[in-house]
Coordinates of C-alpha atoms in Angstrom, one line a residue:
M1294 CA 47.5 -33.7 86.8
A1295 CA 45.1 -31.8 84.7
S1296 CA 43.4 -28.7 86.0
S1297 CA 39.8 -27.8 85.5
L1298 CA 38.9 -25.7 82.4
I1299 CA 35.6 -24.6 84.1
C1300 CA 35.7 -21.0 85.3
S1301 CA 33.2 -18.3 86.1
E1302 CA 33.2 -17.2 82.5
T1303 CA 32.5 -20.6 81.1
Q1304 CA 29.0 -20.6 79.6
S1305 CA 27.0 -23.8 80.1
R1306 CA 23.7 -25.0 78.6
V1307 CA 21.8 -28.2 79.3
S1308 CA 19.0 -30.0 77.4
S1309 CA 16.5 -29.9 80.2
V1310 CA 16.0 -29.6 84.0
L1311 CA 13.8 -32.0 86.0
H1312 CA 10.3 -30.5 86.3
R1313 CA 11.9 -27.2 85.1
D1314 CA 12.9 -26.7 88.8
V1315 CA 16.2 -24.8 88.3
K1316 CA 16.3 -23.8 91.9
Q1317 CA 16.7 -27.4 93.0
F1318 CA 18.1 -29.2 90.0
G1319 CA 19.6 -26.5 87.7
K1320 CA 22.9 -26.6 85.7
K1321 CA 24.7 -24.5 88.3
Y1322 CA 24.9 -27.6 90.5
M1323 CA 27.1 -29.4 88.0
F1324 CA 30.3 -27.5 89.1
D1325 CA 29.5 -26.4 92.7
C1326 CA 31.8 -29.1 94.3
N1327 CA 29.0 -30.1 96.6
E1328 CA 28.3 -33.9 96.7
E1329 CA 24.8 -33.2 98.0
T1330 CA 23.7 -31.3 94.8
C1331 CA 23.6 -32.1 91.1
W1332 CA 22.1 -31.2 87.8
N1333 CA 19.0 -33.4 87.1
S1334 CA 17.7 -33.6 83.6
D1335 CA 14.1 -34.3 82.8
Q1336 CA 13.2 -37.7 81.3
G1337 CA 14.2 -38.5 77.7
E1338 CA 16.4 -40.8 75.8
C1339 CA 19.1 -38.2 74.9
Q1340 CA 20.2 -35.4 77.1
W1341 CA 23.2 -33.0 76.6
V1342 CA 25.5 -30.6 78.2
S1343 CA 27.3 -27.8 76.3
L1344 CA 30.2 -25.7 77.6
E1345 CA 31.6 -22.6 75.8
F1346 CA 34.9 -21.5 77.1
P1347 CA 36.0 -17.8 77.3
E1348 CA 39.2 -18.7 75.3
S1349 CA 40.4 -21.7 73.3
V1350 CA 41.4 -24.7 75.4
K1351 CA 43.0 -28.1 74.9
V1352 CA 41.1 -31.0 76.5
S1353 CA 43.1 -33.9 77.9
E1354 CA 40.5 -35.7 80.0
L1355 CA 36.9 -35.7 81.0
K1356 CA 35.7 -36.5 84.5
V1357 CA 32.0 -37.4 85.0
Q1358 CA 30.0 -38.5 88.0
F1359 CA 26.4 -39.8 87.8
Q1360 CA 24.0 -40.7 90.5
G1361 CA 23.9 -44.5 90.8
G1362 CA 20.8 -45.7 88.9
F1363 CA 20.6 -42.6 86.7
S1364 CA 23.7 -43.0 84.5
A1365 CA 23.8 -42.6 80.8
K1366 CA 24.5 -45.8 78.9
T1367 CA 26.5 -44.2 76.1
C1368 CA 28.1 -40.8 75.8
R1369 CA 29.7 -38.8 73.0
L1370 CA 32.0 -35.8 73.5
E1371 CA 32.2 -33.3 70.7
G1372 CA 34.2 -30.1 70.3
C1373 CA 34.9 -27.3 67.9
P1374 CA 36.7 -24.0 67.5
K1375 CA 34.6 -20.8 67.4
E1376 CA 32.4 -20.7 64.3
G1377 CA 33.4 -24.3 63.5
D1378 CA 31.4 -27.5 63.2
L1379 CA 31.3 -30.0 66.1
T1380 CA 33.4 -33.1 65.6
V1381 CA 33.5 -36.2 67.7
I1382 CA 36.4 -36.3 70.2
S1383 CA 35.5 -39.5 72.1
H1384 CA 32.7 -42.0 72.8
F1385 CA 32.6 -43.2 76.4
Y1386 CA 30.5 -45.7 78.4
P1387 CA 30.1 -44.6 82.1
E1388 CA 29.6 -47.1 84.9
D1389 CA 26.2 -46.9 86.7
N1390 CA 27.5 -45.8 90.1
N1391 CA 28.3 -42.8 92.2
S1392 CA 32.0 -42.8 91.6
L1393 CA 34.0 -40.0 89.8
Q1394 CA 35.1 -41.5 86.5
I1395 CA 37.7 -40.4 84.0
S1396 CA 36.0 -41.1 80.8
F1397 CA 38.9 -40.7 78.5
S1398 CA 42.5 -39.5 78.5
V1399 CA 43.6 -38.2 75.1
T1400 CA 45.0 -35.0 74.0
V1401 CA 42.9 -33.1 71.5
Q1402 CA 45.1 -32.0 68.7
H1403 CA 43.3 -28.7 68.0
L1404 CA 42.3 -25.9 70.2
I1405 CA 38.5 -25.8 70.9
D1406 CA 36.1 -23.2 72.3
L1407 CA 33.0 -25.4 72.6
I1408 CA 32.5 -28.8 74.2
D1409 CA 29.2 -30.7 73.7
S1410 CA 28.4 -34.0 75.5
R1411 CA 25.5 -36.2 74.4
L1412 CA 24.2 -38.6 77.1
N1413 CA 22.1 -41.4 75.9
S1414 CA 20.0 -43.6 78.2
A1415 CA 19.5 -46.3 75.5
A1416 CA 22.3 -48.7 74.8

Protein backbone atom coordinates (compact mmCIF):
# COMPACT_ATOMS: atom_id res chain seq x y z
CA MET A 1 0.00 0.00 0.00
CA ALA A 2 1.33 3.42 -0.95
CA SER A 3 1.88 6.11 1.65
CA SER A 4 0.99 9.76 1.18
CA LEU A 5 3.65 12.05 -0.26
CA ILE A 6 1.95 15.10 1.28
CA CYS A 7 3.76 16.47 4.32
CA SER A 8 3.91 19.79 6.17
CA GLU A 9 6.69 20.96 3.84
CA THR A 10 4.75 20.22 0.63
CA GLN A 11 3.89 23.52 -1.07
CA SER A 12 0.47 23.65 -2.72
CA ARG A 13 -1.08 26.15 -5.10
CA VAL A 14 -4.56 26.23 -6.64
CA SER A 15 -6.09 28.06 -9.57
CA SER A 16 -8.84 29.75 -7.55
CA VAL A 17 -10.94 29.66 -4.38
CA LEU A 18 -14.72 30.05 -4.38
CA HIS A 19 -15.56 33.74 -3.84
CA ARG A 20 -11.93 34.16 -2.66
CA ASP A 21 -13.15 32.83 0.72
CA VAL A 22 -9.97 31.01 1.81
CA LYS A 23 -11.19 30.72 5.41
CA GLN A 24 -14.09 28.50 4.34
CA PHE A 25 -12.94 26.97 1.02
CA GLY A 26 -9.12 27.34 0.89
CA LYS A 27 -6.53 24.84 -0.32
CA LYS A 28 -5.65 23.85 3.27
CA TYR A 29 -8.84 21.77 3.31
CA MET A 30 -7.64 19.42 0.54
CA PHE A 31 -5.44 17.44 2.92
CA ASP A 32 -6.99 17.95 6.36
CA CYS A 33 -8.58 14.43 6.48
CA ASN A 34 -11.96 15.93 7.40
CA GLU A 35 -14.91 14.76 5.26
CA GLU A 36 -16.81 17.93 6.20
CA THR A 37 -14.32 20.29 4.53
CA CYS A 38 -12.89 20.63 1.03
CA TRP A 39 -11.17 23.02 -1.34
CA ASN A 40 -13.75 24.72 -3.56
CA SER A 41 -12.59 26.36 -6.75
CA ASP A 42 -14.33 29.29 -8.30
CA GLN A 43 -16.24 28.79 -11.56
CA GLY A 44 -14.33 28.15 -14.72
CA GLU A 45 -13.76 25.48 -17.30
CA CYS A 46 -10.23 24.60 -16.19
CA GLN A 47 -8.98 24.54 -12.60
CA TRP A 48 -5.65 23.23 -11.34
CA VAL A 49 -3.78 22.05 -8.26
CA SER A 50 0.02 22.17 -8.06
CA LEU A 51 2.15 20.42 -5.42
CA GLU A 52 5.86 21.00 -4.89
CA PHE A 53 7.56 18.41 -2.72
CA PRO A 54 10.51 19.16 -0.39
CA GLU A 55 12.49 16.36 -2.06
CA SER A 56 12.19 14.24 -5.18
CA VAL A 57 9.47 11.58 -5.09
CA LYS A 58 8.21 8.66 -7.17
CA VAL A 59 4.46 8.69 -7.70
CA SER A 60 2.69 5.34 -8.00
CA GLU A 61 -0.97 6.32 -7.64
CA LEU A 62 -3.25 9.32 -7.30
CA LYS A 63 -6.33 9.33 -5.11
CA VAL A 64 -8.97 11.99 -5.68
CA GLN A 65 -12.36 12.70 -4.17
CA PHE A 66 -14.86 15.17 -5.59
CA GLN A 67 -18.17 16.38 -4.22
CA GLY A 68 -20.92 14.66 -6.17
CA GLY A 69 -22.23 17.03 -8.83
CA PHE A 70 -18.99 19.03 -8.89
CA SER A 71 -16.56 16.55 -10.44
CA ALA A 72 -14.19 17.41 -13.25
CA LYS A 73 -14.95 15.56 -16.50
CA THR A 74 -11.34 15.09 -17.62
CA CYS A 75 -8.12 15.46 -15.68
CA ARG A 76 -4.46 15.50 -16.60
CA LEU A 77 -1.60 14.84 -14.21
CA GLU A 78 1.80 16.31 -15.07
CA GLY A 79 5.12 16.19 -13.27
CA CYS A 80 8.73 17.33 -13.57
CA PRO A 81 12.03 17.46 -11.73
CA LYS A 82 13.22 20.79 -10.28
CA GLU A 83 13.94 23.28 -13.06
CA GLY A 84 12.41 20.87 -15.60
CA ASP A 85 9.48 21.09 -17.98
CA LEU A 86 6.16 19.51 -17.04
CA THR A 87 5.37 16.29 -18.91
CA VAL A 88 2.10 14.33 -18.91
CA ILE A 89 2.06 11.39 -16.50
CA SER A 90 -1.57 10.37 -16.91
CA HIS A 91 -5.03 11.37 -18.11
CA PHE A 92 -7.93 10.29 -15.92
CA TYR A 93 -11.71 10.60 -15.94
CA PRO A 94 -13.21 10.74 -12.43
CA GLU A 95 -16.67 9.53 -11.57
CA ASP A 96 -19.13 12.22 -10.50
CA ASN A 97 -19.74 11.01 -6.95
CA ASN A 98 -18.40 11.39 -3.42
CA SER A 99 -16.25 8.26 -3.41
CA LEU A 100 -12.47 8.19 -3.01
CA GLN A 101 -11.12 7.17 -6.39
CA ILE A 102 -7.73 5.82 -7.41
CA SER A 103 -7.22 7.62 -10.70
CA PHE A 104 -4.24 5.64 -11.90
CA SER A 105 -1.75 3.11 -10.71
CA VAL A 106 1.53 3.37 -12.58
CA THR A 107 5.06 3.91 -11.49
CA VAL A 108 6.64 7.07 -12.77
CA GLN A 109 10.07 6.14 -14.08
CA HIS A 110 11.75 9.41 -13.07
CA LEU A 111 11.96 11.25 -9.78
CA ILE A 112 9.78 14.35 -9.71
CA ASP A 113 9.64 17.42 -7.50
CA LEU A 114 6.47 19.02 -8.86
CA ILE A 115 3.01 17.61 -9.63
CA ASP A 116 0.41 19.62 -11.50
CA SER A 117 -3.15 18.42 -12.01
CA ARG A 118 -5.48 20.08 -14.54
CA LEU A 119 -9.19 19.60 -13.88
CA ASN A 120 -11.52 20.32 -16.79
CA SER A 121 -15.28 20.62 -16.45
CA ALA A 122 -15.84 20.33 -20.22
CA ALA A 123 -15.75 16.87 -21.77
